[in-house]
Amino acid sequence: MGRSRLLLGAALLGSLGFAASAGHDWATPAAVFRSLAGDDSLQSQLLITWRYPRILAAALVGALLGLGGAIFQGVFRNPLAEPYLLGSSGGAAVGATIALLVPMGLPSQWLLAGLSFLGAWGATWLVLLVGGWRRGADAAHLLLAGVAIAAMLGAVRSFMMLALSDDTMNLQAVLSWTLGGIQTPGWWGVLLLGGLTALALAAVMTLAHGLDLLGLGDEQAHAFGLQPERFVRWAVLVASAVVAVAVAWGGLVAFVGLIAPHVARWRCGPRHRRLLPESAAIGAILVVLCDGLARSVLPPAEIPLGLITAVFGGPFFLFVLARRRRP
Amino acid sequence: MTQVCVNSLRVAVPGKTLLDDLNLEFSPGQLVGLIGPNGAGKTTLIKTLAGFRPAGTGAVTWNGRDIRQWTARERAAVCGYLPQHYVFAWDYNVRDLIELGAARVAANEHSIADAVRAHELEALVERRWSTLSGGERARCLLASVMVAAPALLLVDEPGASLDIRHRIDLLARLRATAAKATVIVVMHDLELAARYCDRLVLLANGRIAQDAPSAEVIAPGALDATFGVRFQRVAIRPGFDAMLGIPPS
């Protein structure tokens, strides 16, 4: 177990190192070390002001996506559940689109976060209700409801972009959200995101035992002291907040919430006390690596992060689907 | 020790009464079997006794307190429940399942080790659920329930998927548990019910058709009308009869 965590830590450090080097202008490992050691050359200043905050933001967004995915899979009791596929991210994006396109006279950052949360929360409940959660619907039914609602929310978002946008800048901002991409925050922004991620991790860890029990089925969970309906309500609220923060900083990034919990489950088994932090770490590694690729594959252009995660995530989803069909 | 009382219990769904005016009392020290044909209300009764299903009218009390007043956590500390069907979302290992059962009473590592030993699971603790046989699964589930030493144990059709040797093994374990707890078991196998249960409650159409010591309930002719077959006792050896159900010609 100790060795396995060491390996994960090394992978995280390695991904951060790669991302620190990667970009329009590649930085050598020596340049990275120099910048960290307090060198004040132009390259070091650019790395510290622009690249490092972005890399840390990518790691935090990835951690949130990993956590969100793990909660979704736990609540839906299905390894194919993921915030992006189930419309939760789509709901958050609709909220964000409203915040970006409709002037409301409120500070834009709070509006963005608040409406993203409401969108994620509303969309997740819609999926649960339409999918017949209270009537004990099976997971496949819920997933199909999620896919349909995600598609509808995508249409709503596109319609709003067409109907409400009269400002090219805003439309550009919404478009870049849709395709996913880590914003480059200042160090204060990273600090805020780090604080929110730490809060999210603390809140999510309180769900660990309940998610374990939920995996036994409603009846056995109840017999072991859980009130499944009440627990699911709380878990969906927490998951929506986690997804909203991830979407507010990283836009619509698909499949990280699917891959991270999966890999974590292969590594440490299904108990959520270990699965949740592992999933966060693996999500961080994935997004840091993909964001590094996004910045460096086609310089000077930047490929949207969501496209890169989809390139890896789509085949992974099919692989998981094929494995589940095997007797 | 938990005394379970059912007072004027009625449970209904739109268009059908599942349980009608039941009055029962269960005390520790006896293995009580709930028997009856399909649709008689056995599973509804055991789920209502466990608090999973709300009582329509009437009440179920544990030690004189209405179970609606117990929180899920309080209920879990007192009552163990073994379901008829179980499908887990994740491939837990044996230790995971016993630990999850133990968490409802904050049982320590020592109790977990005792439960593993008592149910002969020492060699299986790290094995995943998907790799266990039916008999191993039954022992694992029973250990996860018994690790909290529940004063009340409710079991819905144990061993529905087990072969006869494992069914007998499970019933012997339940019978041993009944010495210090209230144990109520839904049974389909009438012969095993008669052999292992001290008392049988026969349900038919949601009502109590008979509630008596096992020997009385399975007396010749007593079950024929309820099940719609003729039961015949066949002496195998002294003190050991088998029950044959013969369909009407």
Coordinates of C-alpha atoms in Angstrom, one line a residue:
Chain A
M1 CA 0.0 0.0 0.0
G2 CA 2.9 2.4 0.9
R3 CA 4.6 1.6 -2.4
S4 CA 1.4 2.1 -4.3
R5 CA 1.0 5.6 -2.8
L6 CA 4.6 6.4 -3.5
L7 CA 4.1 5.5 -7.1
L8 CA 1.0 7.7 -7.3
G9 CA 3.0 10.6 -5.7
A10 CA 5.8 10.1 -8.2
A11 CA 3.3 10.0 -11.1
L12 CA 1.8 13.3 -9.9
L13 CA 5.2 14.9 -9.6
G14 CA 6.2 13.6 -13.0
S15 CA 3.1 15.0 -14.6
L16 CA 3.7 18.4 -12.9
G17 CA 7.3 18.3 -14.2
F18 CA 6.1 17.5 -17.7
A19 CA 3.5 20.3 -17.6
A20 CA 6.1 22.8 -16.3
S21 CA 8.3 22.1 -19.3
A22 CA 5.5 21.8 -21.9
G23 CA 4.1 24.8 -23.8
H24 CA 4.5 27.0 -26.8
D25 CA 8.1 27.5 -25.6
W26 CA 9.4 24.3 -24.0
A27 CA 11.4 24.9 -20.9
T28 CA 14.3 22.6 -20.1
P29 CA 14.3 20.9 -16.7
A30 CA 17.2 23.1 -15.8
A31 CA 15.2 26.2 -16.6
V32 CA 12.3 24.8 -14.4
F33 CA 14.7 24.3 -11.5
R34 CA 16.2 27.8 -11.9
S35 CA 12.8 29.4 -11.9
L36 CA 11.9 27.5 -8.7
A37 CA 15.1 28.5 -7.1
G38 CA 14.3 32.2 -7.5
D39 CA 16.0 33.1 -10.8
D40 CA 14.6 36.4 -12.1
S41 CA 15.3 35.9 -15.8
L42 CA 12.4 36.7 -18.2
Q43 CA 11.7 33.0 -18.8
S44 CA 11.5 32.3 -15.1
Q45 CA 9.2 35.2 -14.5
L46 CA 6.9 34.0 -17.3
L47 CA 6.9 30.5 -15.9
I48 CA 6.1 31.7 -12.4
T49 CA 3.5 34.3 -13.4
W50 CA 1.7 32.3 -16.2
R51 CA 2.5 28.6 -16.4
Y52 CA 2.8 27.4 -12.8
P53 CA -0.6 28.9 -11.6
R54 CA -2.2 27.3 -14.7
I55 CA -0.6 23.9 -14.0
L56 CA -1.8 24.0 -10.3
A57 CA -5.3 25.1 -11.5
A58 CA -5.3 22.1 -13.9
A59 CA -4.3 19.8 -11.0
L60 CA -7.0 21.2 -8.8
V61 CA -9.7 21.0 -11.5
G62 CA -8.6 17.4 -12.2
A63 CA -8.8 16.5 -8.6
L64 CA -12.4 18.0 -8.4
L65 CA -13.4 16.1 -11.6
G66 CA -12.0 12.8 -10.1
L67 CA -13.9 13.4 -6.9
G68 CA -17.1 14.3 -8.7
G69 CA -16.8 11.2 -10.8
A70 CA -16.2 9.0 -7.8
I71 CA -19.3 10.4 -6.0
F72 CA -21.4 10.0 -9.2
Q73 CA -20.4 6.4 -9.7
G74 CA -21.1 5.7 -6.0
V75 CA -24.5 7.4 -6.0
F76 CA -25.6 5.9 -9.3
R77 CA -23.9 2.6 -8.4
N78 CA -22.5 2.4 -11.9
P79 CA -18.9 2.6 -13.1
L80 CA -20.1 4.3 -16.3
A81 CA -21.6 7.3 -14.5
E82 CA -19.8 10.5 -15.0
P83 CA -20.8 14.2 -14.4
Y84 CA -20.3 15.0 -18.1
L85 CA -22.3 12.0 -19.4
L86 CA -25.1 12.5 -16.9
G87 CA -25.8 16.1 -17.6
S88 CA -24.5 17.5 -14.4
S89 CA -21.6 19.3 -16.1
G90 CA -24.0 20.3 -18.9
G91 CA -26.3 21.8 -16.3
A92 CA -23.4 23.7 -14.8
A93 CA -22.5 24.9 -18.3
V94 CA -26.0 26.2 -18.9
G95 CA -25.7 28.1 -15.6
A96 CA -22.3 29.5 -16.7
T97 CA -23.7 30.5 -20.1
I98 CA -26.5 32.5 -18.4
A99 CA -23.9 34.1 -16.1
L100 CA -21.7 35.0 -19.1
L101 CA -24.4 36.2 -21.5
V102 CA -27.1 37.7 -19.4
P103 CA -26.2 41.0 -17.6
M104 CA -27.5 40.8 -14.0
G105 CA -25.5 43.4 -12.2
L106 CA -23.8 41.0 -9.9
P107 CA -20.0 40.2 -9.6
S108 CA -19.4 37.9 -12.5
Q109 CA -17.2 35.3 -10.6
W110 CA -19.9 34.7 -7.9
L111 CA -22.6 34.7 -10.4
L112 CA -20.6 32.1 -12.5
A113 CA -20.0 29.9 -9.5
G114 CA -23.6 30.2 -8.1
L115 CA -25.4 29.6 -11.4
S116 CA -23.0 26.7 -12.3
F117 CA -23.9 25.1 -9.0
L118 CA -27.6 25.6 -9.5
G119 CA -27.4 24.2 -13.0
A120 CA -25.4 21.1 -11.9
W121 CA -27.7 20.4 -9.0
G122 CA -30.9 20.9 -11.0
A123 CA -29.7 18.7 -13.9
T124 CA -28.6 15.9 -11.5
W125 CA -32.0 15.9 -9.8
L126 CA -33.7 15.9 -13.1
V127 CA -31.8 12.8 -14.1
L128 CA -32.6 11.1 -10.8
L129 CA -36.3 11.9 -11.0
V130 CA -36.7 11.2 -14.8
G131 CA -34.7 8.0 -14.3
G132 CA -37.1 6.8 -11.7
W133 CA -34.6 6.7 -8.8
R134 CA -37.4 6.6 -6.2
R135 CA -39.1 3.7 -7.9
G136 CA -35.9 1.8 -7.7
A137 CA -34.9 2.1 -11.4
D138 CA -31.8 0.2 -12.5
A139 CA -28.6 2.0 -13.2
A140 CA -28.9 1.6 -17.0
H141 CA -32.2 3.5 -16.9
L142 CA -30.7 6.3 -15.0
L143 CA -27.7 6.5 -17.4
L144 CA -30.0 6.7 -20.4
A145 CA -32.0 9.5 -18.7
G146 CA -28.7 11.2 -18.1
V147 CA -27.6 11.0 -21.7
A148 CA -30.9 12.4 -22.9
I149 CA -30.9 15.3 -20.4
A150 CA -27.2 16.0 -21.2
A151 CA -28.2 16.3 -24.9
M152 CA -31.1 18.6 -24.1
L153 CA -29.0 20.8 -22.0
G154 CA -26.4 21.0 -24.8
A155 CA -29.2 22.2 -27.1
V156 CA -30.4 24.8 -24.5
R157 CA -26.9 26.0 -24.2
S158 CA -26.4 26.3 -28.0
F159 CA -29.7 28.1 -28.3
M160 CA -28.8 30.6 -25.6
M161 CA -25.5 31.2 -27.3
L162 CA -27.3 32.0 -30.6
A163 CA -30.1 34.0 -29.1
L164 CA -28.5 36.0 -26.4
S165 CA -25.0 36.7 -27.7
D166 CA -24.6 40.1 -29.2
D167 CA -21.1 40.5 -27.9
T168 CA -18.3 38.6 -29.7
M169 CA -16.1 38.4 -26.6
N170 CA -18.9 36.8 -24.6
L171 CA -19.6 34.2 -27.3
Q172 CA -15.9 33.4 -27.5
A173 CA -15.8 32.9 -23.7
V174 CA -18.8 30.6 -23.8
L175 CA -17.4 28.6 -26.7
S176 CA -14.1 28.1 -25.0
W177 CA -16.0 26.8 -22.0
T178 CA -18.0 24.3 -24.1
L179 CA -14.8 22.8 -25.3
G180 CA -13.1 22.8 -22.0
G181 CA -9.9 24.6 -21.0
I182 CA -8.1 25.6 -17.9
Q183 CA -8.2 29.3 -17.2
T184 CA -4.9 30.9 -16.3
P185 CA -5.6 32.4 -12.9
G186 CA -3.3 34.5 -10.8
W187 CA -1.8 33.2 -7.6
W188 CA -4.8 34.5 -5.6
G189 CA -7.1 32.6 -7.9
V190 CA -5.1 29.4 -7.4
L191 CA -5.3 30.0 -3.7
L192 CA -9.0 30.4 -3.8
L193 CA -9.4 27.3 -6.0
G194 CA -7.1 25.3 -3.6
G195 CA -9.2 26.4 -0.6
L196 CA -12.4 25.3 -2.4
T197 CA -10.8 22.0 -3.4
A198 CA -9.6 21.3 0.2
L199 CA -13.2 22.1 1.4
A200 CA -14.6 19.8 -1.2
L201 CA -12.3 17.0 -0.3
A202 CA -13.2 17.3 3.4
A203 CA -17.0 17.3 2.5
V204 CA -16.6 14.4 0.1
M205 CA -14.7 12.3 2.7
T206 CA -17.7 12.5 5.0
L207 CA -19.6 10.6 2.3
A208 CA -17.1 7.7 2.1
H209 CA -18.8 5.3 4.5
G210 CA -22.3 6.1 3.1
L211 CA -21.1 5.5 -0.5
D212 CA -19.7 2.1 0.6
L213 CA -23.0 1.2 2.2
L214 CA -25.0 2.4 -0.9
G215 CA -23.0 -0.1 -3.0
L216 CA -24.6 -2.9 -1.0
G217 CA -28.0 -2.0 -2.4
D218 CA -30.7 0.1 -0.8
E219 CA -32.0 -2.7 1.5
Q220 CA -28.7 -3.8 2.9
A221 CA -27.6 -0.2 3.2
H222 CA -30.7 0.5 5.2
A223 CA -30.0 -2.6 7.3
F224 CA -26.5 -1.3 8.1
G225 CA -27.9 2.1 9.3
L226 CA -28.0 4.3 6.2
Q227 CA -31.1 6.1 5.1
P228 CA -30.5 5.9 1.3
E229 CA -32.9 8.6 0.2
R230 CA -31.6 11.2 2.6
F231 CA -28.0 10.2 1.9
V232 CA -28.4 10.5 -1.9
R233 CA -29.9 14.0 -1.5
W234 CA -26.9 15.1 0.5
A235 CA -24.4 13.4 -1.8
V236 CA -25.9 14.9 -4.9
L237 CA -25.7 18.4 -3.3
V238 CA -22.0 17.9 -2.5
A239 CA -21.3 16.4 -6.0
S240 CA -23.0 19.3 -7.7
A241 CA -20.9 21.8 -5.7
V242 CA -17.7 19.9 -6.7
V243 CA -18.7 19.7 -10.4
A244 CA -19.7 23.4 -10.4
V245 CA -16.3 24.5 -9.1
A246 CA -14.6 22.3 -11.6
V247 CA -16.7 23.7 -14.5
A248 CA -16.3 27.3 -13.3
W249 CA -12.5 26.9 -13.7
G250 CA -12.1 24.3 -16.4
G251 CA -15.3 24.4 -18.5
L252 CA -16.7 21.1 -19.9
V253 CA -14.0 18.5 -19.6
A254 CA -15.3 15.1 -20.5
F255 CA -14.3 11.6 -19.2
V256 CA -11.8 12.5 -16.5
G257 CA -14.7 11.8 -14.0
L258 CA -15.0 8.4 -15.6
I259 CA -11.4 7.4 -15.9
A260 CA -10.0 8.6 -12.6
P261 CA -12.4 6.6 -10.3
H262 CA -11.9 3.5 -12.5
V263 CA -8.2 3.5 -12.3
A264 CA -8.4 4.2 -8.6
R265 CA -10.7 1.2 -8.1
W266 CA -8.3 -1.0 -10.0
R267 CA -5.5 0.2 -7.7
C268 CA -7.1 0.2 -4.3
G269 CA -10.5 -1.6 -4.5
P270 CA -14.0 -0.2 -4.0
R271 CA -13.9 1.2 -0.5
H272 CA -14.4 5.0 -0.8
R273 CA -12.2 6.0 2.1
R274 CA -9.2 5.2 -0.1
L275 CA -10.9 5.5 -3.5
L276 CA -11.9 9.2 -3.1
P277 CA -8.4 10.6 -2.5
E278 CA -6.9 8.3 -5.1
S279 CA -9.5 9.3 -7.6
A280 CA -8.7 13.0 -6.9
A281 CA -4.9 12.4 -7.4
I282 CA -5.5 10.4 -10.6
G283 CA -7.8 13.1 -11.9
A284 CA -5.2 15.7 -11.2
I285 CA -2.5 13.7 -13.0
L286 CA -4.8 13.3 -16.1
V287 CA -5.8 16.9 -16.4
V288 CA -2.2 18.2 -15.8
L289 CA -0.9 15.9 -18.6
C290 CA -3.7 16.7 -21.0
D291 CA -3.4 20.4 -20.3
G292 CA 0.3 20.2 -21.0
L293 CA -0.4 18.5 -24.3
A294 CA -3.1 21.1 -25.1
R295 CA -0.5 23.8 -24.7
S296 CA 2.3 22.2 -26.6
V297 CA 1.0 20.0 -29.5
L298 CA 0.1 22.7 -32.0
P299 CA 2.0 25.8 -31.1
P300 CA 1.2 28.7 -31.1
A301 CA -2.4 27.5 -31.1
E302 CA -3.9 25.8 -28.0
I303 CA -6.0 22.7 -28.4
P304 CA -9.1 22.7 -26.2
L305 CA -8.6 20.5 -23.2
G306 CA -12.0 18.8 -23.6
L307 CA -10.9 17.5 -27.1
I308 CA -7.8 15.9 -25.7
T309 CA -9.6 14.2 -22.8
A310 CA -12.3 13.0 -25.2
V311 CA -9.6 11.4 -27.4
F312 CA -8.5 9.3 -24.5
G313 CA -11.8 9.1 -22.7
G314 CA -14.0 7.8 -25.6
P315 CA -12.0 4.6 -26.2
F316 CA -11.7 4.1 -22.4
F317 CA -15.5 4.3 -22.1
L318 CA -15.9 1.7 -24.8
F319 CA -13.3 -0.5 -23.2
V320 CA -15.2 -0.4 -19.8
L321 CA -18.4 -1.0 -21.7
A322 CA -16.9 -4.1 -23.4
R323 CA -15.5 -5.4 -20.1
R324 CA -18.9 -5.1 -18.4
R325 CA -20.5 -7.2 -21.2
R326 CA -18.1 -10.0 -20.7
P327 CA -19.6 -12.8 -18.7
Chain B
M1 CA -32.6 -9.6 23.8
T2 CA -35.4 -8.0 21.8
Q3 CA -39.1 -8.6 22.1
V4 CA -40.9 -8.0 18.8
C5 CA -44.6 -7.3 18.8
V6 CA -47.0 -6.9 15.8
N7 CA -50.3 -5.3 16.7
S8 CA -53.2 -5.2 14.2
L9 CA -50.8 -4.7 11.3
R10 CA -52.2 -4.0 7.9
V11 CA -50.1 -3.3 4.8
A12 CA -51.7 -2.6 1.5
V13 CA -50.8 -1.4 -2.0
P14 CA -53.4 0.1 -4.4
G15 CA -55.8 -2.7 -5.2
K16 CA -54.3 -5.3 -2.9
T17 CA -54.1 -6.0 0.8
L18 CA -50.7 -7.6 1.5
L19 CA -51.0 -8.1 5.2
D20 CA -54.3 -8.0 7.0
D21 CA -54.8 -7.6 10.8
L22 CA -51.7 -9.5 12.0
N23 CA -51.1 -9.9 15.7
L24 CA -47.8 -11.7 16.6
E25 CA -45.2 -11.8 19.3
F26 CA -41.6 -13.0 19.0
S27 CA -39.3 -13.7 21.9
P28 CA -35.7 -14.7 22.1
G29 CA -34.7 -18.3 22.5
Q30 CA -36.8 -19.7 19.6
L31 CA -36.1 -20.0 15.9
V32 CA -39.4 -18.9 14.3
G33 CA -40.2 -19.8 10.7
L34 CA -42.5 -17.8 8.5
I35 CA -44.0 -20.2 5.9
G36 CA -46.8 -20.0 3.3
P37 CA -47.4 -20.2 -0.4
N38 CA -46.1 -17.6 -2.9
G39 CA -47.8 -14.3 -2.4
A40 CA -48.9 -15.1 1.2
G41 CA -47.1 -12.0 2.5
K42 CA -43.9 -13.5 4.1
T43 CA -41.4 -11.2 2.5
T44 CA -43.7 -8.2 3.1
L45 CA -44.0 -9.2 6.8
I46 CA -40.2 -9.6 7.3
K47 CA -39.5 -6.3 5.6
T48 CA -42.1 -4.6 7.7
L49 CA -40.6 -6.2 10.9
A50 CA -37.2 -4.8 9.8
G51 CA -38.6 -1.3 9.3
F52 CA -37.9 -1.2 5.5
R53 CA -41.5 -1.0 4.7
P54 CA -43.8 1.3 6.6
A55 CA -46.7 -0.3 8.5
G56 CA -50.0 0.9 6.9
T57 CA -52.1 0.7 10.0
G58 CA -51.2 -0.9 13.3
A59 CA -47.7 -1.1 14.7
V60 CA -44.5 -3.1 15.0
T61 CA -42.7 -2.6 18.2
W62 CA -39.2 -3.7 19.3
N63 CA -38.9 -3.8 23.1
G64 CA -42.2 -1.9 23.4
R65 CA -41.1 1.0 21.2
D66 CA -42.7 1.6 17.8
I67 CA -40.0 1.0 15.1
R68 CA -41.1 4.3 13.4
Q69 CA -39.5 6.0 16.3
W70 CA -36.1 4.3 15.8
T71 CA -33.6 5.9 13.5
A72 CA -32.0 3.8 10.8
R73 CA -28.7 3.7 12.8
E74 CA -30.5 2.6 16.0
R75 CA -32.3 -0.1 14.1
A76 CA -29.0 -1.3 12.6
A77 CA -27.4 -1.6 16.0
V78 CA -30.1 -3.9 17.2
C79 CA -31.3 -5.8 14.1
G80 CA -29.4 -7.9 11.6
Y81 CA -31.1 -8.5 8.2
L82 CA -30.2 -11.1 5.6
P83 CA -32.0 -10.4 2.3
Q84 CA -33.3 -13.0 -0.2
H85 CA -31.5 -11.4 -3.1
Y86 CA -28.3 -9.3 -3.0
V87 CA -26.6 -7.5 -5.8
F88 CA -23.6 -5.4 -4.9
A89 CA -22.6 -2.5 -7.1
W90 CA -18.9 -3.1 -6.4
D91 CA -16.7 -6.2 -6.0
Y92 CA -16.0 -5.9 -2.3
N93 CA -13.8 -8.4 -0.6
V94 CA -14.9 -10.5 2.4
R95 CA -13.1 -8.2 4.9
D96 CA -14.8 -5.1 3.4
L97 CA -18.2 -6.6 3.9
I98 CA -17.5 -7.7 7.5
E99 CA -16.0 -4.3 8.3
L100 CA -19.1 -2.5 6.9
G101 CA -21.3 -4.8 9.1
A102 CA -19.1 -4.1 12.1
A103 CA -19.3 -0.3 11.6
R104 CA -22.9 -0.2 12.7
V105 CA -22.0 -0.8 16.3
A106 CA -18.4 0.4 16.1
A107 CA -17.1 -3.1 16.6
N108 CA -13.4 -3.4 17.0
E109 CA -10.8 -5.5 15.2
H110 CA -11.2 -8.2 17.7
S111 CA -14.9 -8.7 16.9
I112 CA -14.1 -8.8 13.3
A113 CA -11.5 -11.5 13.8
D114 CA -14.0 -13.4 15.9
A115 CA -16.7 -13.2 13.2
V116 CA -14.1 -14.4 10.6
R117 CA -13.2 -17.4 12.7
A118 CA -16.8 -18.2 13.7
H119 CA -17.9 -18.4 10.1
E120 CA -14.7 -20.2 8.9
L121 CA -13.7 -17.4 6.6
E122 CA -10.0 -17.2 7.6
A123 CA -8.8 -18.3 4.1
L124 CA -11.2 -16.0 2.3
V125 CA -10.8 -12.6 3.9
E126 CA -9.0 -11.0 0.9
R127 CA -11.1 -12.8 -1.7
R128 CA -13.4 -10.7 -3.8
W129 CA -17.2 -11.3 -3.7
S130 CA -17.3 -12.3 -7.4
T131 CA -14.9 -15.2 -6.7
L132 CA -16.9 -16.7 -3.9
S133 CA -19.1 -19.8 -4.2
G134 CA -22.8 -19.7 -3.0
G135 CA -21.9 -21.3 0.3
E136 CA -19.0 -19.0 0.9
R137 CA -21.2 -16.0 0.1
A138 CA -23.8 -17.1 2.6
R139 CA -21.2 -17.5 5.3
C140 CA -19.7 -14.1 4.4
L141 CA -23.1 -12.3 4.6
L142 CA -24.0 -14.0 7.8
A143 CA -20.6 -12.9 9.3
S144 CA -21.2 -9.4 8.2
V145 CA -24.5 -9.4 10.0
M146 CA -23.5 -11.3 13.1
V147 CA -20.3 -9.3 13.7
A148 CA -22.5 -6.7 15.4
A149 CA -24.1 -9.4 17.6
P150 CA -27.6 -8.3 16.8
A151 CA -30.3 -9.0 19.4
L152 CA -32.8 -9.5 16.5
L153 CA -32.1 -11.4 13.3
L154 CA -34.4 -11.3 10.4
V155 CA -33.7 -13.6 7.4
D156 CA -35.6 -13.7 4.1
E157 CA -35.4 -17.1 2.6
P158 CA -31.9 -18.1 3.5
G159 CA -30.2 -20.4 1.1
A160 CA -32.6 -19.9 -1.8
S161 CA -29.5 -20.2 -4.0
L162 CA -27.7 -22.8 -1.9
D163 CA -27.4 -26.5 -2.3
I164 CA -28.8 -28.7 0.5
R165 CA -25.6 -29.1 2.5
H166 CA -25.0 -25.4 2.7
R167 CA -28.7 -24.7 3.5
I168 CA -28.5 -27.1 6.4
D169 CA -25.2 -25.5 7.5
L170 CA -26.8 -22.0 7.4
L171 CA -29.9 -23.2 9.4
A172 CA -27.7 -24.8 12.0
R173 CA -25.9 -21.5 12.4
L174 CA -29.2 -19.6 12.7
R175 CA -30.5 -22.2 15.2
A176 CA -27.4 -21.6 17.3
T177 CA -27.9 -17.8 17.1
A178 CA -31.5 -18.2 18.3
A179 CA -30.2 -19.4 21.7
K180 CA -29.3 -15.8 22.5
A181 CA -31.3 -13.6 20.0
T182 CA -34.7 -13.3 18.5
V183 CA -34.5 -15.0 15.1
I184 CA -37.3 -14.9 12.5
V185 CA -36.7 -16.7 9.1
V186 CA -38.8 -16.8 6.0
M187 CA -38.7 -20.4 4.7
H188 CA -39.9 -22.1 1.6
D189 CA -38.5 -25.6 2.4
L190 CA -41.1 -27.0 4.7
E191 CA -39.2 -30.0 5.6
L192 CA -36.2 -28.0 6.8
A193 CA -38.6 -25.5 8.4
A194 CA -40.1 -28.3 10.4
R195 CA -36.8 -29.8 11.4
Y196 CA -35.0 -26.6 12.5
C197 CA -37.7 -24.1 13.6
D198 CA -39.3 -24.3 17.0
R199 CA -42.3 -22.4 15.9
L200 CA -43.9 -21.8 12.6
V201 CA -46.2 -19.0 11.5
L202 CA -48.2 -20.1 8.4
L203 CA -49.4 -17.1 6.3
A204 CA -52.1 -17.3 3.6
N205 CA -53.4 -14.4 1.7
G206 CA -51.8 -11.9 4.1
R207 CA -53.4 -13.5 7.2
I208 CA -52.2 -15.9 9.8
A209 CA -53.6 -19.3 9.0
Q210 CA -51.7 -21.0 11.9
D211 CA -49.2 -20.0 14.6
A212 CA -48.0 -22.9 16.6
P213 CA -45.1 -25.2 17.5
S214 CA -43.6 -26.7 14.3
A215 CA -44.9 -30.2 15.0
E216 CA -48.5 -29.0 15.1
V217 CA -48.2 -26.9 12.0
I218 CA -46.9 -29.7 9.8
A219 CA -49.3 -32.3 11.3
P220 CA -50.9 -34.5 8.6
G221 CA -53.5 -32.5 6.6
A222 CA -52.7 -29.2 8.3
L223 CA -51.0 -27.6 5.3
D224 CA -52.8 -29.3 2.4
A225 CA -55.5 -26.7 1.9
T226 CA -53.2 -23.7 2.2
F227 CA -50.7 -25.0 -0.4
G228 CA -53.1 -26.8 -2.6
V229 CA -51.2 -30.1 -2.5
R230 CA -51.5 -33.2 -0.4
F231 CA -48.5 -33.6 2.0
Q232 CA -47.4 -37.1 3.0
R233 CA -44.9 -37.9 5.7
V234 CA -42.6 -40.7 4.8
A235 CA -40.6 -42.4 7.5
I236 CA -36.9 -42.6 6.5
R237 CA -35.6 -44.0 9.8
P238 CA -36.8 -43.8 13.3
G239 CA -37.3 -40.1 14.3
F240 CA -36.6 -38.8 10.8
D241 CA -39.5 -38.3 8.4
A242 CA -39.5 -36.6 5.0
M243 CA -42.4 -34.6 3.6
L244 CA -43.6 -35.2 0.1
G245 CA -45.9 -32.8 -1.6
I246 CA -48.2 -34.6 -4.0
P247 CA -50.2 -32.5 -6.5
P248 CA -53.9 -33.2 -6.8
S249 CA -54.7 -35.7 -9.4

